[in-house]
Amino acid sequence: MIEMAQIKLTDSEVDAAVRVLRSGSLRQGRECDGFEAEFAAKVGAKHAVTCANGTAALHLAYMAFLEQGDEVLVPSFTFIATGSMVTLCGGKPILCDVDPATFLLDLKDAERKITRKTRAIAPVHLFGNPCDMQAVAEFSRKHNLTIVWDAAQAHGARYHDGDIGGFGDFVCYSFYPSKNMFVGEGGMICTNNDQFDHLLRYLRTHGQTGKYIHTMLGLNYRMTDVEAAIGRQQLQRLDEMLELRSRNARLLTEGLSDLEGIRCQRTTPSGQHAWHQFCVVIDPVIFGCDRDTLAIRLKEKGISTGVHYPRGLHQQPVFKELYGEYRLPSTEHLAEHILAIPVHHGLSEADVLYIIDSIRTRHE
Ligand SMILES: Cc1ncc(COP(=O)(O)O)c(C=O)c1O
């Protein structure tokens, strides 16, 4: 079976984890310090702060500045944590539609939803496709907003000449298995702001500013040295993994782009996609079958697929209950017609050609 992700660790990653386990240093320690320094250097950020997972990264970022009743502009087409951490910090996610071609936050819709209470914006580099960061930065300056970048899926994505991790106050990553980097559970927040760097570190450890001195309320959101040791090793092969993802995405794009009724995610101009997911949108009438039927046919041919996401956040029961019902047409269209096909670094060229062939001969 061709799976949706390749989450096998290399021998050197396993060895690094075993070394830490043998050393008895199981908590956050030197390996975390090393991972932070090396990750920050890699993405060009001033600081990087390890934490328990990507959800914790977003939670810590909002805890650092959000106040009760603040509104945050969030794309509806994303994973729940992008919006739910706003709510848990006392804010209100204002769910916006996405661009139908890039699948990224639609700034025109966001602009319509600005109010006196709007405090921040949470653009998601969805599937590894970098947002138009210049446009987001200009929008945020105009409306005096803090930006919390959700980079959970975008390790190694670039915009103009820089890594997306080097821009701004809060860039939040996840290292969950299946992501471009995977250590088990883990997260990272990159920031260029010294004050936020300090604050995030206090918040990560119960607001502790000295031994048993707690000057604010915080959480235990620490990463362990075992995960950090894996991350340090893996960082060394990130570029190699990204190159393979990129080759696979290029083959898929070339192999599918002349097919009627199927379209691929449009990459942001001046952006370099990190290809966490390769998603296509199926027009069932023109293509001849719908997304779910195609998924079944591919499964019969030994190819796994995924649906990210089958509903927008505004269609989630919890948000409907909290904020009422409304329509976001592009998000809803994507939720109904999108299909993710394998693109990961573990695929051979032959695997990718087989996937293309299987999609092209879907009716057999
Ligand atoms: C866009 C996005 N944001 C946040 C997260 C949360 O990361 P984690 O699962 O590490 O908590 C994920 C993980 O799936 C994600 O895809």
Tab-separated table of C-alpha atoms in Angstrom, residues 66-244:
chain	number	residue	atom	x	y	z
A	66	LEU	CA	-4.483	38.248	23.570
A	67	GLU	CA	-7.014	39.864	25.881
A	68	GLN	CA	-10.571	38.904	26.783
A	69	GLY	CA	-12.966	39.698	23.940
A	70	ASP	CA	-10.272	40.304	21.316
A	71	GLU	CA	-11.142	39.141	17.819
A	72	VAL	CA	-8.744	37.193	15.626
A	73	LEU	CA	-9.182	36.726	11.868
A	74	VAL	CA	-8.773	32.992	11.167
A	75	PRO	CA	-9.213	31.106	7.879
A	76	SER	CA	-12.042	28.609	8.206
A	77	PHE	CA	-10.298	26.035	6.028
A	78	THR	CA	-7.714	24.727	8.503
A	79	PHE	CA	-7.163	22.398	11.442
A	80	ILE	CA	-9.233	23.079	14.577
A	81	ALA	CA	-6.275	24.293	16.701
A	82	THR	CA	-5.823	27.455	14.601
A	83	GLY	CA	-9.208	28.659	15.852
A	84	SER	CA	-9.749	26.826	19.134
A	85	MET	CA	-6.665	28.292	20.821
A	86	VAL	CA	-8.116	31.765	20.255
A	87	THR	CA	-11.307	30.755	22.051
A	88	LEU	CA	-9.403	29.089	24.902
A	89	CYS	CA	-7.472	32.333	25.445
A	90	GLY	CA	-10.685	34.347	25.820
A	91	GLY	CA	-10.738	35.662	22.260
A	92	LYS	CA	-13.149	35.106	19.405
A	93	PRO	CA	-12.013	33.553	16.127
A	94	ILE	CA	-13.634	35.415	13.262
A	95	LEU	CA	-13.730	32.748	10.596
A	96	CYS	CA	-12.966	33.974	7.101
A	97	ASP	CA	-13.202	32.369	3.696
A	98	VAL	CA	-10.178	31.236	1.694
A	99	ASP	CA	-9.006	31.835	-1.842
A	100	PRO	CA	-10.384	29.021	-4.044
A	101	ALA	CA	-7.100	28.637	-5.970
A	102	THR	CA	-4.432	28.884	-3.235
A	103	PHE	CA	-6.715	27.637	-0.399
A	104	LEU	CA	-5.219	30.403	1.795
A	105	LEU	CA	-6.868	33.133	3.877
A	106	ASP	CA	-8.809	35.545	1.662
A	107	LEU	CA	-7.735	39.020	2.809
A	108	LYS	CA	-10.714	40.637	1.067
A	109	ASP	CA	-13.084	38.622	3.228
A	110	ALA	CA	-10.907	39.328	6.281
A	111	GLU	CA	-11.107	43.070	5.568
A	112	ARG	CA	-14.916	42.916	5.558
A	113	LYS	CA	-14.788	41.368	9.026
A	114	ILE	CA	-12.581	43.959	10.730
A	115	THR	CA	-14.199	45.558	13.785
A	116	ARG	CA	-13.023	47.740	16.659
A	117	LYS	CA	-12.199	44.527	18.523
A	118	THR	CA	-9.965	42.977	15.853
A	119	ARG	CA	-6.591	42.397	17.467
A	120	ALA	CA	-4.810	39.759	15.421
A	121	ILE	CA	-4.736	37.656	12.285
A	122	ALA	CA	-3.812	33.965	12.014
A	123	PRO	CA	-2.723	33.127	8.465
A	124	VAL	CA	-2.060	29.435	7.825
A	125	HIS	CA	0.566	28.304	5.322
A	126	LEU	CA	-1.841	25.546	4.379
A	127	PHE	CA	-0.387	22.257	3.134
A	128	GLY	CA	2.998	24.035	3.010
A	129	ASN	CA	1.871	26.725	0.557
A	130	PRO	CA	3.275	30.002	1.898
A	131	CYS	CA	0.849	32.900	2.270
A	132	ASP	CA	1.510	36.122	0.409
A	133	MET	CA	3.386	37.372	3.467
A	134	GLN	CA	3.934	40.860	2.140
A	135	ALA	CA	0.211	41.330	1.588
A	136	VAL	CA	-0.545	39.977	5.071
A	137	ALA	CA	2.098	42.250	6.605
A	138	GLU	CA	0.663	45.338	4.840
A	139	PHE	CA	-2.878	44.366	5.873
A	140	SER	CA	-1.743	43.927	9.479
A	141	ARG	CA	0.096	47.248	9.552
A	142	LYS	CA	-2.957	49.009	8.140
A	143	HIS	CA	-5.233	47.537	10.812
A	144	ASN	CA	-2.648	47.404	13.622
A	145	LEU	CA	-2.865	43.628	14.057
A	146	THR	CA	-0.525	41.074	15.585
A	147	ILE	CA	0.209	38.167	13.247
A	148	VAL	CA	0.257	34.585	14.512
A	149	TRP	CA	1.536	32.505	11.611
A	150	ASP	CA	0.367	28.884	11.670
A	151	ALA	CA	3.328	27.072	10.117
A	152	ALA	CA	2.399	23.636	11.476
A	153	GLN	CA	2.497	22.265	7.922
A	154	ALA	CA	5.188	24.474	6.441
A	155	HIS	CA	8.684	23.516	7.625
A	156	GLY	CA	11.018	24.711	4.903
A	157	ALA	CA	8.471	26.803	2.966
A	158	ARG	CA	9.976	30.011	1.611
A	159	TYR	CA	8.719	33.420	0.597
A	160	HIS	CA	10.875	35.576	-1.675
A	161	ASP	CA	14.387	34.738	-0.468
A	162	GLY	CA	13.634	33.799	3.098
A	163	ASP	CA	12.313	30.889	5.113
A	164	ILE	CA	8.806	31.650	6.407
A	165	GLY	CA	10.049	30.973	9.967
A	166	GLY	CA	12.169	34.102	9.984
A	167	PHE	CA	9.263	36.572	9.672
A	168	GLY	CA	7.548	38.098	12.664
A	169	ASP	CA	6.566	37.723	16.295
A	170	PHE	CA	4.987	34.267	16.316
A	171	VAL	CA	5.600	31.454	13.815
A	172	CYS	CA	4.124	28.234	15.179
A	173	TYR	CA	5.279	24.777	14.083
A	174	SER	CA	4.195	21.193	14.802
A	175	PHE	CA	6.412	18.103	14.703
A	176	TYR	CA	3.544	15.623	14.791
A	177	PRO	CA	4.121	12.409	12.794
A	178	SER	CA	3.084	13.021	9.159
A	179	LYS	CA	4.385	16.608	9.210
A	180	ASN	CA	7.442	17.619	7.137
A	181	MET	CA	9.432	17.180	10.356
A	182	PHE	CA	8.253	14.542	12.823
A	183	VAL	CA	9.617	13.786	16.268
A	184	GLY	CA	6.552	12.300	17.977
A	185	GLU	CA	4.812	15.144	19.787
A	186	GLY	CA	6.551	18.486	19.554
A	187	GLY	CA	6.191	22.133	18.628
A	188	MET	CA	8.270	25.277	18.132
A	189	ILE	CA	7.555	28.995	18.170
A	190	CYS	CA	9.945	31.249	16.282
A	191	THR	CA	10.049	34.929	17.175
A	192	ASN	CA	12.194	37.937	16.415
A	193	ASN	CA	10.932	39.736	19.508
A	194	ASP	CA	13.098	39.463	22.662
A	195	GLN	CA	10.223	40.221	25.016
A	196	PHE	CA	7.968	37.581	23.518
A	197	ASP	CA	10.848	35.110	23.639
A	198	HIS	CA	11.127	35.595	27.414
A	199	LEU	CA	7.394	35.573	27.946
A	200	LEU	CA	6.845	32.382	25.941
A	201	ARG	CA	9.515	30.623	28.014
A	202	TYR	CA	7.839	31.664	31.278
A	203	LEU	CA	4.393	30.700	30.048
A	204	ARG	CA	5.761	27.311	28.919
A	205	THR	CA	6.799	26.546	32.522
A	206	HIS	CA	4.013	27.705	34.853
A	207	GLY	CA	4.923	31.376	34.663
A	208	GLN	CA	7.999	30.566	36.750
A	209	THR	CA	10.514	33.393	36.839
A	210	GLY	CA	12.637	31.863	39.635
A	211	LYS	CA	12.656	28.633	41.616
A	212	TYR	CA	9.029	28.287	42.798
A	213	ILE	CA	8.365	31.928	42.042
A	214	HIS	CA	5.367	32.255	39.737
A	215	THR	CA	4.739	35.747	38.457
A	216	MET	CA	2.051	34.774	35.959
A	217	LEU	CA	-0.145	31.787	35.221
A	218	GLY	CA	1.321	29.318	32.784
A	219	LEU	CA	1.318	25.690	31.785
A	220	ASN	CA	3.685	22.789	31.479
A	221	TYR	CA	4.183	22.748	27.722
A	222	ARG	CA	7.801	21.590	27.666
A	223	MET	CA	9.302	19.326	25.008
A	224	THR	CA	11.570	16.535	26.256
A	225	ASP	CA	15.197	16.042	25.262
A	226	VAL	CA	14.289	12.745	23.557
A	227	GLU	CA	12.159	14.534	20.960
A	228	ALA	CA	14.631	17.390	20.642
A	229	ALA	CA	17.469	14.953	19.951
A	230	ILE	CA	15.442	13.413	17.111
A	231	GLY	CA	14.605	16.884	15.819
A	232	ARG	CA	18.259	17.970	15.750
A	233	GLN	CA	19.211	14.968	13.659
A	234	GLN	CA	16.206	15.333	11.395
A	235	LEU	CA	16.842	18.996	10.745
A	236	GLN	CA	19.986	17.895	8.923
A	237	ARG	CA	17.940	16.014	6.334
A	238	LEU	CA	15.047	18.470	6.054
A	239	ASP	CA	16.317	19.936	2.770
A	240	GLU	CA	16.775	16.487	1.275
A	241	MET	CA	13.235	15.466	2.274
A	242	LEU	CA	11.841	18.725	0.891
A	243	GLU	CA	13.612	18.186	-2.422
A	244	LEU	CA	11.954	14.794	-2.757
